[in-house]
Short mmCIF file of the C-alpha atoms (twelve columns), coordinates in Angstrom:
data_MODEL
# 
_entry.id   MODEL 
# 
loop_
_atom_site.group_PDB 
_atom_site.id 
_atom_site.type_symbol 
_atom_site.label_atom_id 
_atom_site.label_alt_id 
_atom_site.label_comp_id 
_atom_site.label_asym_id 
_atom_site.label_seq_id 
_atom_site.Cartn_x 
_atom_site.Cartn_y 
_atom_site.Cartn_z 
_atom_site.pdbx_PDB_model_num 
ATOM 1   C CA . PHE A 1   -10.016 10.024  -10.944 1 
ATOM 2   C CA . ALA A 2   -11.815 7.484   -8.768  1 
ATOM 3   C CA . VAL A 3   -15.088 7.154   -10.684 1 
ATOM 4   C CA . PRO A 4   -17.989 4.699   -10.519 1 
ATOM 5   C CA . SER A 5   -18.608 4.569   -14.279 1 
ATOM 6   C CA . TRP A 6   -17.424 5.740   -17.674 1 
ATOM 7   C CA . GLU A 7   -20.392 8.116   -17.761 1 
ATOM 8   C CA . SER A 8   -19.066 9.823   -14.621 1 
ATOM 9   C CA . TYR A 9   -15.607 10.126  -16.176 1 
ATOM 10  C CA . ALA A 10  -17.130 11.696  -19.291 1 
ATOM 11  C CA . GLU A 11  -19.008 14.258  -17.191 1 
ATOM 12  C CA . LEU A 12  -15.784 15.256  -15.434 1 
ATOM 13  C CA . THR A 13  -13.783 15.656  -18.638 1 
ATOM 14  C CA . ASN A 14  -16.343 16.875  -21.203 1 
ATOM 15  C CA . ASP A 15  -15.308 20.539  -20.922 1 
ATOM 16  C CA . LEU A 16  -11.565 19.866  -21.076 1 
ATOM 17  C CA . THR A 17  -9.438  20.171  -24.217 1 
ATOM 18  C CA . ARG A 18  -8.561  16.680  -25.373 1 
ATOM 19  C CA . ILE A 19  -5.179  15.681  -26.746 1 
ATOM 20  C CA . PRO A 20  -5.358  13.023  -29.478 1 
ATOM 21  C CA . ASP A 21  -3.318  10.431  -27.644 1 
ATOM 22  C CA . SER A 22  -4.461  7.720   -25.242 1 
ATOM 23  C CA . GLY A 23  -8.010  8.987   -24.720 1 
ATOM 24  C CA . ILE A 24  -7.172  10.146  -21.196 1 
ATOM 25  C CA . ALA A 25  -4.899  13.061  -22.154 1 
ATOM 26  C CA . PHE A 26  -6.021  16.677  -21.816 1 
ATOM 27  C CA . ARG A 27  -4.584  20.183  -22.085 1 
ATOM 28  C CA . ILE A 28  -4.919  21.822  -18.660 1 
ATOM 29  C CA . ALA A 29  -3.310  25.204  -17.850 1 
ATOM 30  C CA . GLY A 30  -1.176  24.778  -20.948 1 
ATOM 31  C CA . MET A 31  0.170   21.402  -19.874 1 
ATOM 32  C CA . HIS A 32  -0.346  17.840  -21.084 1 
ATOM 33  C CA . VAL A 33  -2.120  16.032  -18.229 1 
ATOM 34  C CA . ASP A 34  -3.185  12.386  -18.104 1 
ATOM 35  C CA . LEU A 35  -6.353  11.921  -16.053 1 
ATOM 36  C CA . MET A 36  -6.351  8.210   -15.278 1 
ATOM 37  C CA . PRO A 37  -9.734  6.820   -14.199 1 
ATOM 38  C CA . PHE A 38  -9.939  3.888   -11.799 1 
ATOM 39  C CA . GLY A 39  -12.362 2.380   -9.308  1 
ATOM 40  C CA . GLY A 40  -15.698 1.247   -10.692 1 
ATOM 41  C CA . VAL A 41  -14.379 1.214   -14.265 1 
ATOM 42  C CA . GLU A 42  -11.518 -1.233  -13.705 1 
ATOM 43  C CA . ALA A 43  -11.582 -5.003  -14.130 1 
ATOM 44  C CA . ASP A 44  -10.872 -7.514  -11.366 1 
ATOM 45  C CA . ASP A 45  -7.298  -7.965  -12.607 1 
ATOM 46  C CA . GLY A 46  -6.538  -4.262  -12.176 1 
ATOM 47  C CA . ALA A 47  -6.731  -3.565  -15.903 1 
ATOM 48  C CA . LEU A 48  -8.525  -0.588  -17.372 1 
ATOM 49  C CA . ARG A 49  -10.247 -1.251  -20.706 1 
ATOM 50  C CA . PRO A 50  -11.785 2.012   -21.945 1 
ATOM 51  C CA . PRO A 51  -14.632 1.663   -24.441 1 
ATOM 52  C CA . TRP A 52  -12.496 3.362   -27.092 1 
ATOM 53  C CA . ARG A 53  -9.564  0.904   -26.691 1 
ATOM 54  C CA . PRO A 54  -10.952 -2.422  -25.354 1 
ATOM 55  C CA . ARG A 55  -8.049  -4.448  -26.792 1 
ATOM 56  C CA . ASP A 56  -5.358  -2.131  -25.418 1 
ATOM 57  C CA . PRO A 57  -5.822  -2.078  -21.633 1 
ATOM 58  C CA . MET A 58  -4.122  0.314   -19.241 1 
ATOM 59  C CA . ASP A 59  -2.681  -0.737  -15.909 1 
ATOM 60  C CA . VAL A 60  -4.271  0.689   -12.748 1 
ATOM 61  C CA . PHE A 61  -2.790  -1.961  -10.461 1 
ATOM 62  C CA . ALA A 62  -3.485  -1.243  -6.764  1 
ATOM 63  C CA . MET A 63  -4.752  2.292   -7.408  1 
ATOM 64  C CA . SER A 64  -8.046  1.580   -5.652  1 
ATOM 65  C CA . THR A 65  -6.166  0.015   -2.740  1 
ATOM 66  C CA . VAL A 66  -3.859  3.016   -2.426  1 
ATOM 67  C CA . TYR A 67  -6.798  5.404   -2.733  1 
ATOM 68  C CA . ALA A 68  -8.700  3.627   0.037   1 
ATOM 69  C CA . GLY A 69  -5.765  4.126   2.397   1 
ATOM 70  C CA . SER A 70  -4.840  7.639   1.285   1 
ATOM 71  C CA . ASP A 71  -4.595  10.753  3.431   1 
ATOM 72  C CA . SER A 72  -7.041  13.650  3.131   1 
ATOM 73  C CA . ILE A 73  -5.920  17.281  3.195   1 
ATOM 74  C CA . ARG A 74  -8.335  20.182  3.591   1 
ATOM 75  C CA . PHE A 75  -7.760  23.799  2.588   1 
ATOM 76  C CA . GLU A 76  -8.458  26.731  4.876   1 
ATOM 77  C CA . ALA A 77  -9.456  28.893  1.920   1 
ATOM 78  C CA . ALA A 78  -11.933 26.253  0.722   1 
ATOM 79  C CA . PRO A 79  -13.077 24.220  3.745   1 
ATOM 80  C CA . THR A 80  -15.468 22.091  1.695   1 
ATOM 81  C CA . LEU A 81  -12.647 21.001  -0.634  1 
ATOM 82  C CA . SER A 82  -10.348 18.114  0.263   1 
ATOM 83  C CA . LEU A 83  -7.445  16.539  -1.589  1 
ATOM 84  C CA . ARG A 84  -6.606  12.843  -1.336  1 
ATOM 85  C CA . ILE A 85  -2.909  11.973  -1.590  1 
ATOM 86  C CA . PRO A 86  -1.193  8.577   -1.336  1 
ATOM 87  C CA . THR A 87  0.608   7.680   1.845   1 
ATOM 88  C CA . LEU A 88  4.333   7.064   1.504   1 
ATOM 89  C CA . ILE A 89  3.665   3.323   1.476   1 
ATOM 90  C CA . GLY A 90  1.002   3.737   -1.217  1 
ATOM 91  C CA . TYR A 91  3.346   5.906   -3.277  1 
ATOM 92  C CA . ALA A 92  6.090   3.283   -2.931  1 
ATOM 93  C CA . ALA A 93  3.741   0.491   -4.063  1 
ATOM 94  C CA . LEU A 94  2.658   2.373   -7.187  1 
ATOM 95  C CA . LYS A 95  6.225   3.439   -7.992  1 
ATOM 96  C CA . LEU A 96  7.464   -0.124  -7.617  1 
ATOM 97  C CA . LYS A 97  4.834   -1.409  -10.049 1 
ATOM 98  C CA . ALA A 98  5.734   1.409   -12.454 1 
ATOM 99  C CA . TRP A 99  9.404   0.414   -12.210 1 
ATOM 100 C CA . ILE A 100 8.577   -3.236  -12.926 1 
ATOM 101 C CA . ASP A 101 6.550   -2.347  -16.013 1 
ATOM 102 C CA . ARG A 102 8.747   0.397   -17.452 1 
ATOM 103 C CA . ALA A 103 12.105  -1.219  -16.752 1 
ATOM 104 C CA . ALA A 104 10.970  -4.123  -18.927 1 
ATOM 105 C CA . ARG A 105 10.727  -1.539  -21.735 1 
ATOM 106 C CA . GLN A 106 14.191  -0.127  -20.929 1 
ATOM 107 C CA . GLU A 107 12.739  2.923   -19.179 1 
ATOM 108 C CA . PHE A 108 14.413  3.550   -15.827 1 
ATOM 109 C CA . LYS A 109 13.069  6.899   -14.648 1 
ATOM 110 C CA . ASP A 110 11.283  5.405   -11.612 1 
ATOM 111 C CA . GLY A 111 14.552  4.184   -10.087 1 
ATOM 112 C CA . PRO A 112 15.581  7.470   -8.422  1 
ATOM 113 C CA . ASP A 113 12.059  7.838   -7.005  1 
ATOM 114 C CA . LEU A 114 12.374  4.447   -5.305  1 
ATOM 115 C CA . GLY A 115 15.820  5.460   -4.098  1 
ATOM 116 C CA . LEU A 116 14.250  8.519   -2.535  1 
ATOM 117 C CA . VAL A 117 11.625  6.372   -0.802  1 
ATOM 118 C CA . LEU A 118 14.379  4.186   0.649   1 
ATOM 119 C CA . TYR A 119 16.158  7.302   1.859   1 
ATOM 120 C CA . TRP A 120 12.986  8.682   3.454   1 
ATOM 121 C CA . TYR A 121 12.452  5.373   5.260   1 
ATOM 122 C CA . SER A 122 16.032  5.276   6.507   1 
ATOM 123 C CA . GLN A 123 15.694  8.815   7.920   1 
ATOM 124 C CA . SER A 124 12.160  8.584   9.335   1 
ATOM 125 C CA . ASP A 125 11.712  8.898   13.100  1 
ATOM 126 C CA . ALA A 126 8.395   7.034   12.811  1 
ATOM 127 C CA . VAL A 127 10.075  4.143   10.987  1 
ATOM 128 C CA . ARG A 128 12.830  4.054   13.583  1 
ATOM 129 C CA . GLU A 129 10.300  3.946   16.408  1 
ATOM 130 C CA . THR A 130 8.498   1.061   14.698  1 
ATOM 131 C CA . LEU A 131 11.751  -0.847  14.335  1 
ATOM 132 C CA . TYR A 132 12.574  -0.427  18.010  1 
ATOM 133 C CA . THR A 133 9.088   -1.442  19.153  1 
ATOM 134 C CA . ARG A 134 6.688   -3.689  17.265  1 
ATOM 135 C CA . ARG A 135 9.142   -4.720  14.489  1 
ATOM 136 C CA . ALA A 136 12.287  -5.254  16.525  1 
ATOM 137 C CA . ASP A 137 12.568  -8.624  14.766  1 
ATOM 138 C CA . LEU A 138 13.670  -6.800  11.609  1 
ATOM 139 C CA . LEU A 139 16.434  -5.051  13.513  1 
ATOM 140 C CA . GLU A 140 17.640  -8.360  14.877  1 
ATOM 141 C CA . ARG A 141 17.576  -10.032 11.464  1 
ATOM 142 C CA . SER A 142 19.512  -7.126  9.938   1 
ATOM 143 C CA . ASP A 143 22.144  -7.296  12.703  1 
ATOM 144 C CA . PHE A 144 20.902  -3.893  13.905  1 
ATOM 145 C CA . ASP A 145 21.679  -2.169  10.603  1 
ATOM 146 C CA . LEU A 146 19.033  0.584   10.591  1 
ATOM 147 C CA . GLN A 147 19.295  1.224   6.868   1 
ATOM 148 C CA . LEU A 148 18.819  -2.425  5.979   1 
ATOM 149 C CA . ALA A 149 16.054  -2.882  8.574   1 
ATOM 150 C CA . SER A 150 14.178  0.134   7.191   1 
ATOM 151 C CA . ALA A 151 14.313  -1.398  3.693   1 
ATOM 152 C CA . MET A 152 12.913  -4.624  5.135   1 
ATOM 153 C CA . LEU A 153 10.122  -2.678  6.809   1 
ATOM 154 C CA . LEU A 154 9.312   -0.946  3.517   1 
ATOM 155 C CA . GLY A 155 8.806   -4.318  1.836   1 
ATOM 156 C CA . ALA A 156 6.669   -5.554  4.715   1 
ATOM 157 C CA . ASP A 157 4.573   -2.365  4.704   1 
ATOM 158 C CA . ILE A 158 3.940   -2.638  0.961   1 
ATOM 159 C CA . ARG A 159 2.902   -6.291  1.420   1 
ATOM 160 C CA . ASP A 160 0.530   -5.355  4.251   1 
ATOM 161 C CA . LEU A 161 -1.039  -2.561  2.175   1 
ATOM 162 C CA . LEU A 162 -1.761  -4.757  -0.828  1 
ATOM 163 C CA . SER A 163 -4.180  -7.620  -0.990  1 
ATOM 164 C CA . ALA A 164 -2.635  -11.098 -0.806  1 
ATOM 165 C CA . ARG A 165 -3.208  -11.534 -4.550  1 
ATOM 166 C CA . GLN A 166 -1.650  -8.168  -5.387  1 
ATOM 167 C CA . ALA A 167 1.406   -8.801  -3.198  1 
ATOM 168 C CA . GLU A 168 1.954   -12.232 -4.730  1 
ATOM 169 C CA . LEU A 169 1.663   -10.831 -8.252  1 
ATOM 170 C CA . MET A 170 4.049   -7.970  -7.475  1 
ATOM 171 C CA . SER A 171 6.689   -10.284 -6.018  1 
ATOM 172 C CA . GLN A 172 6.440   -12.581 -9.048  1 
ATOM 173 C CA . LEU A 173 6.726   -9.752  -11.554 1 
ATOM 174 C CA . TRP A 174 9.708   -8.175  -9.786  1 
ATOM 175 C CA . THR A 175 12.270  -10.576 -11.209 1 
ATOM 176 C CA . GLY A 176 15.943  -10.904 -10.331 1 
ATOM 177 C CA . GLU A 177 16.852  -9.113  -13.561 1 
ATOM 178 C CA . SER A 178 14.534  -6.235  -12.709 1 
ATOM 179 C CA . ARG A 179 16.015  -5.968  -9.219  1 
ATOM 180 C CA . ALA A 180 19.544  -5.969  -10.636 1 
ATOM 181 C CA . ARG A 181 18.650  -3.121  -12.998 1 
ATOM 182 C CA . LEU A 182 17.230  -1.129  -10.107 1 
ATOM 183 C CA . VAL A 183 20.553  -1.422  -8.260  1 
ATOM 184 C CA . ASP A 184 22.163  0.544   -11.104 1 
ATOM 185 C CA . ASN A 185 19.352  3.102   -11.351 1 
ATOM 186 C CA . LEU A 186 18.519  3.759   -7.726  1 
ATOM 187 C CA . ALA A 187 20.074  7.217   -7.417  1 
ATOM 188 C CA . SER A 188 19.709  10.335  -9.530  1 
ATOM 189 C CA . ARG A 189 22.432  10.458  -12.180 1 
ATOM 190 C CA . ASP A 190 22.727  14.248  -12.020 1 
ATOM 191 C CA . ASN A 191 23.191  14.230  -8.220  1 
ATOM 192 C CA . ARG A 192 20.403  16.732  -7.576  1 
ATOM 193 C CA . VAL A 193 19.311  14.344  -4.858  1 
ATOM 194 C CA . ARG A 194 22.296  13.040  -2.902  1 
ATOM 195 C CA . LEU A 195 21.202  9.749   -1.391  1 
ATOM 196 C CA . ASN A 196 23.152  7.988   1.294   1 
ATOM 197 C CA . LEU A 197 22.504  4.513   -0.095  1 
ATOM 198 C CA . VAL A 198 25.947  2.983   0.301   1 
ATOM 199 C CA . SER A 199 26.764  3.202   3.984   1 
ATOM 200 C CA . GLY A 200 25.555  0.430   6.257   1 
ATOM 201 C CA . ALA A 201 24.275  -1.787  3.449   1 
ATOM 202 C CA . ASP A 202 24.966  -1.836  -0.262  1 
ATOM 203 C CA . ARG A 203 22.276  -1.154  -2.819  1 
ATOM 204 C CA . GLU A 204 21.764  -4.768  -3.803  1 
ATOM 205 C CA . ALA A 205 21.175  -5.747  -0.194  1 
ATOM 206 C CA . LEU A 206 18.608  -2.957  0.199   1 
ATOM 207 C CA . ILE A 207 16.679  -3.979  -2.902  1 
ATOM 208 C CA . ASN A 208 16.717  -7.654  -1.950  1 
ATOM 209 C CA . ALA A 209 15.546  -6.757  1.561   1 
ATOM 210 C CA . VAL A 210 12.478  -5.035  0.131   1 
ATOM 211 C CA . TRP A 211 11.744  -7.984  -2.161  1 
ATOM 212 C CA . ASP A 212 12.295  -10.622 0.533   1 
ATOM 213 C CA . GLU A 213 9.697   -9.031  2.809   1 
ATOM 214 C CA . LEU A 214 7.284   -8.360  -0.039  1 
ATOM 215 C CA . ALA A 215 7.487   -12.012 -1.134  1 
ATOM 216 C CA . ARG A 216 7.342   -13.446 2.410   1 
# 
């Protein structure tokens, strides 16, 4: 929830069934749902310090940035209702930060999601058009390897979305060890999603291409 204050968050969640957990967990339609607040309640460093856990902050890094650049979808059945969803670049930025944080705790579930983003970029007509027009320099630097050039563009797009401070922090946190772990966890282990991440450029080259452009 993008909210201006903790009072606004309380008004939105007062009638929901709380789950004794993090303070943001609720039972909705029989499911455990975390409703993460951000916006006016977050600190300048992107940390969320709820009144009930001031010494145990939550990370809402770049959520406000992604929200500001999100897409809006309206429903024919409810024309006054709109839904904000992250763009692919915004989704990639949040997933990358989640990978950085969770991989440090030996949790690797975000890897296949980032692999899917790389696949989407490599197959996107819009990305291809960008590479052949305003970012032809990436094609040239990748020796016209479309898969590698699309990974480079993903890193550049994430950098352009974030503030300079956020991009610098992300590139610093995404260490060589973290990138190496992502190489081994980039594709779904159960093969439900078959990703063509080997042809044209190997996985390590793809990951390093994203990081190089993000850190540029």
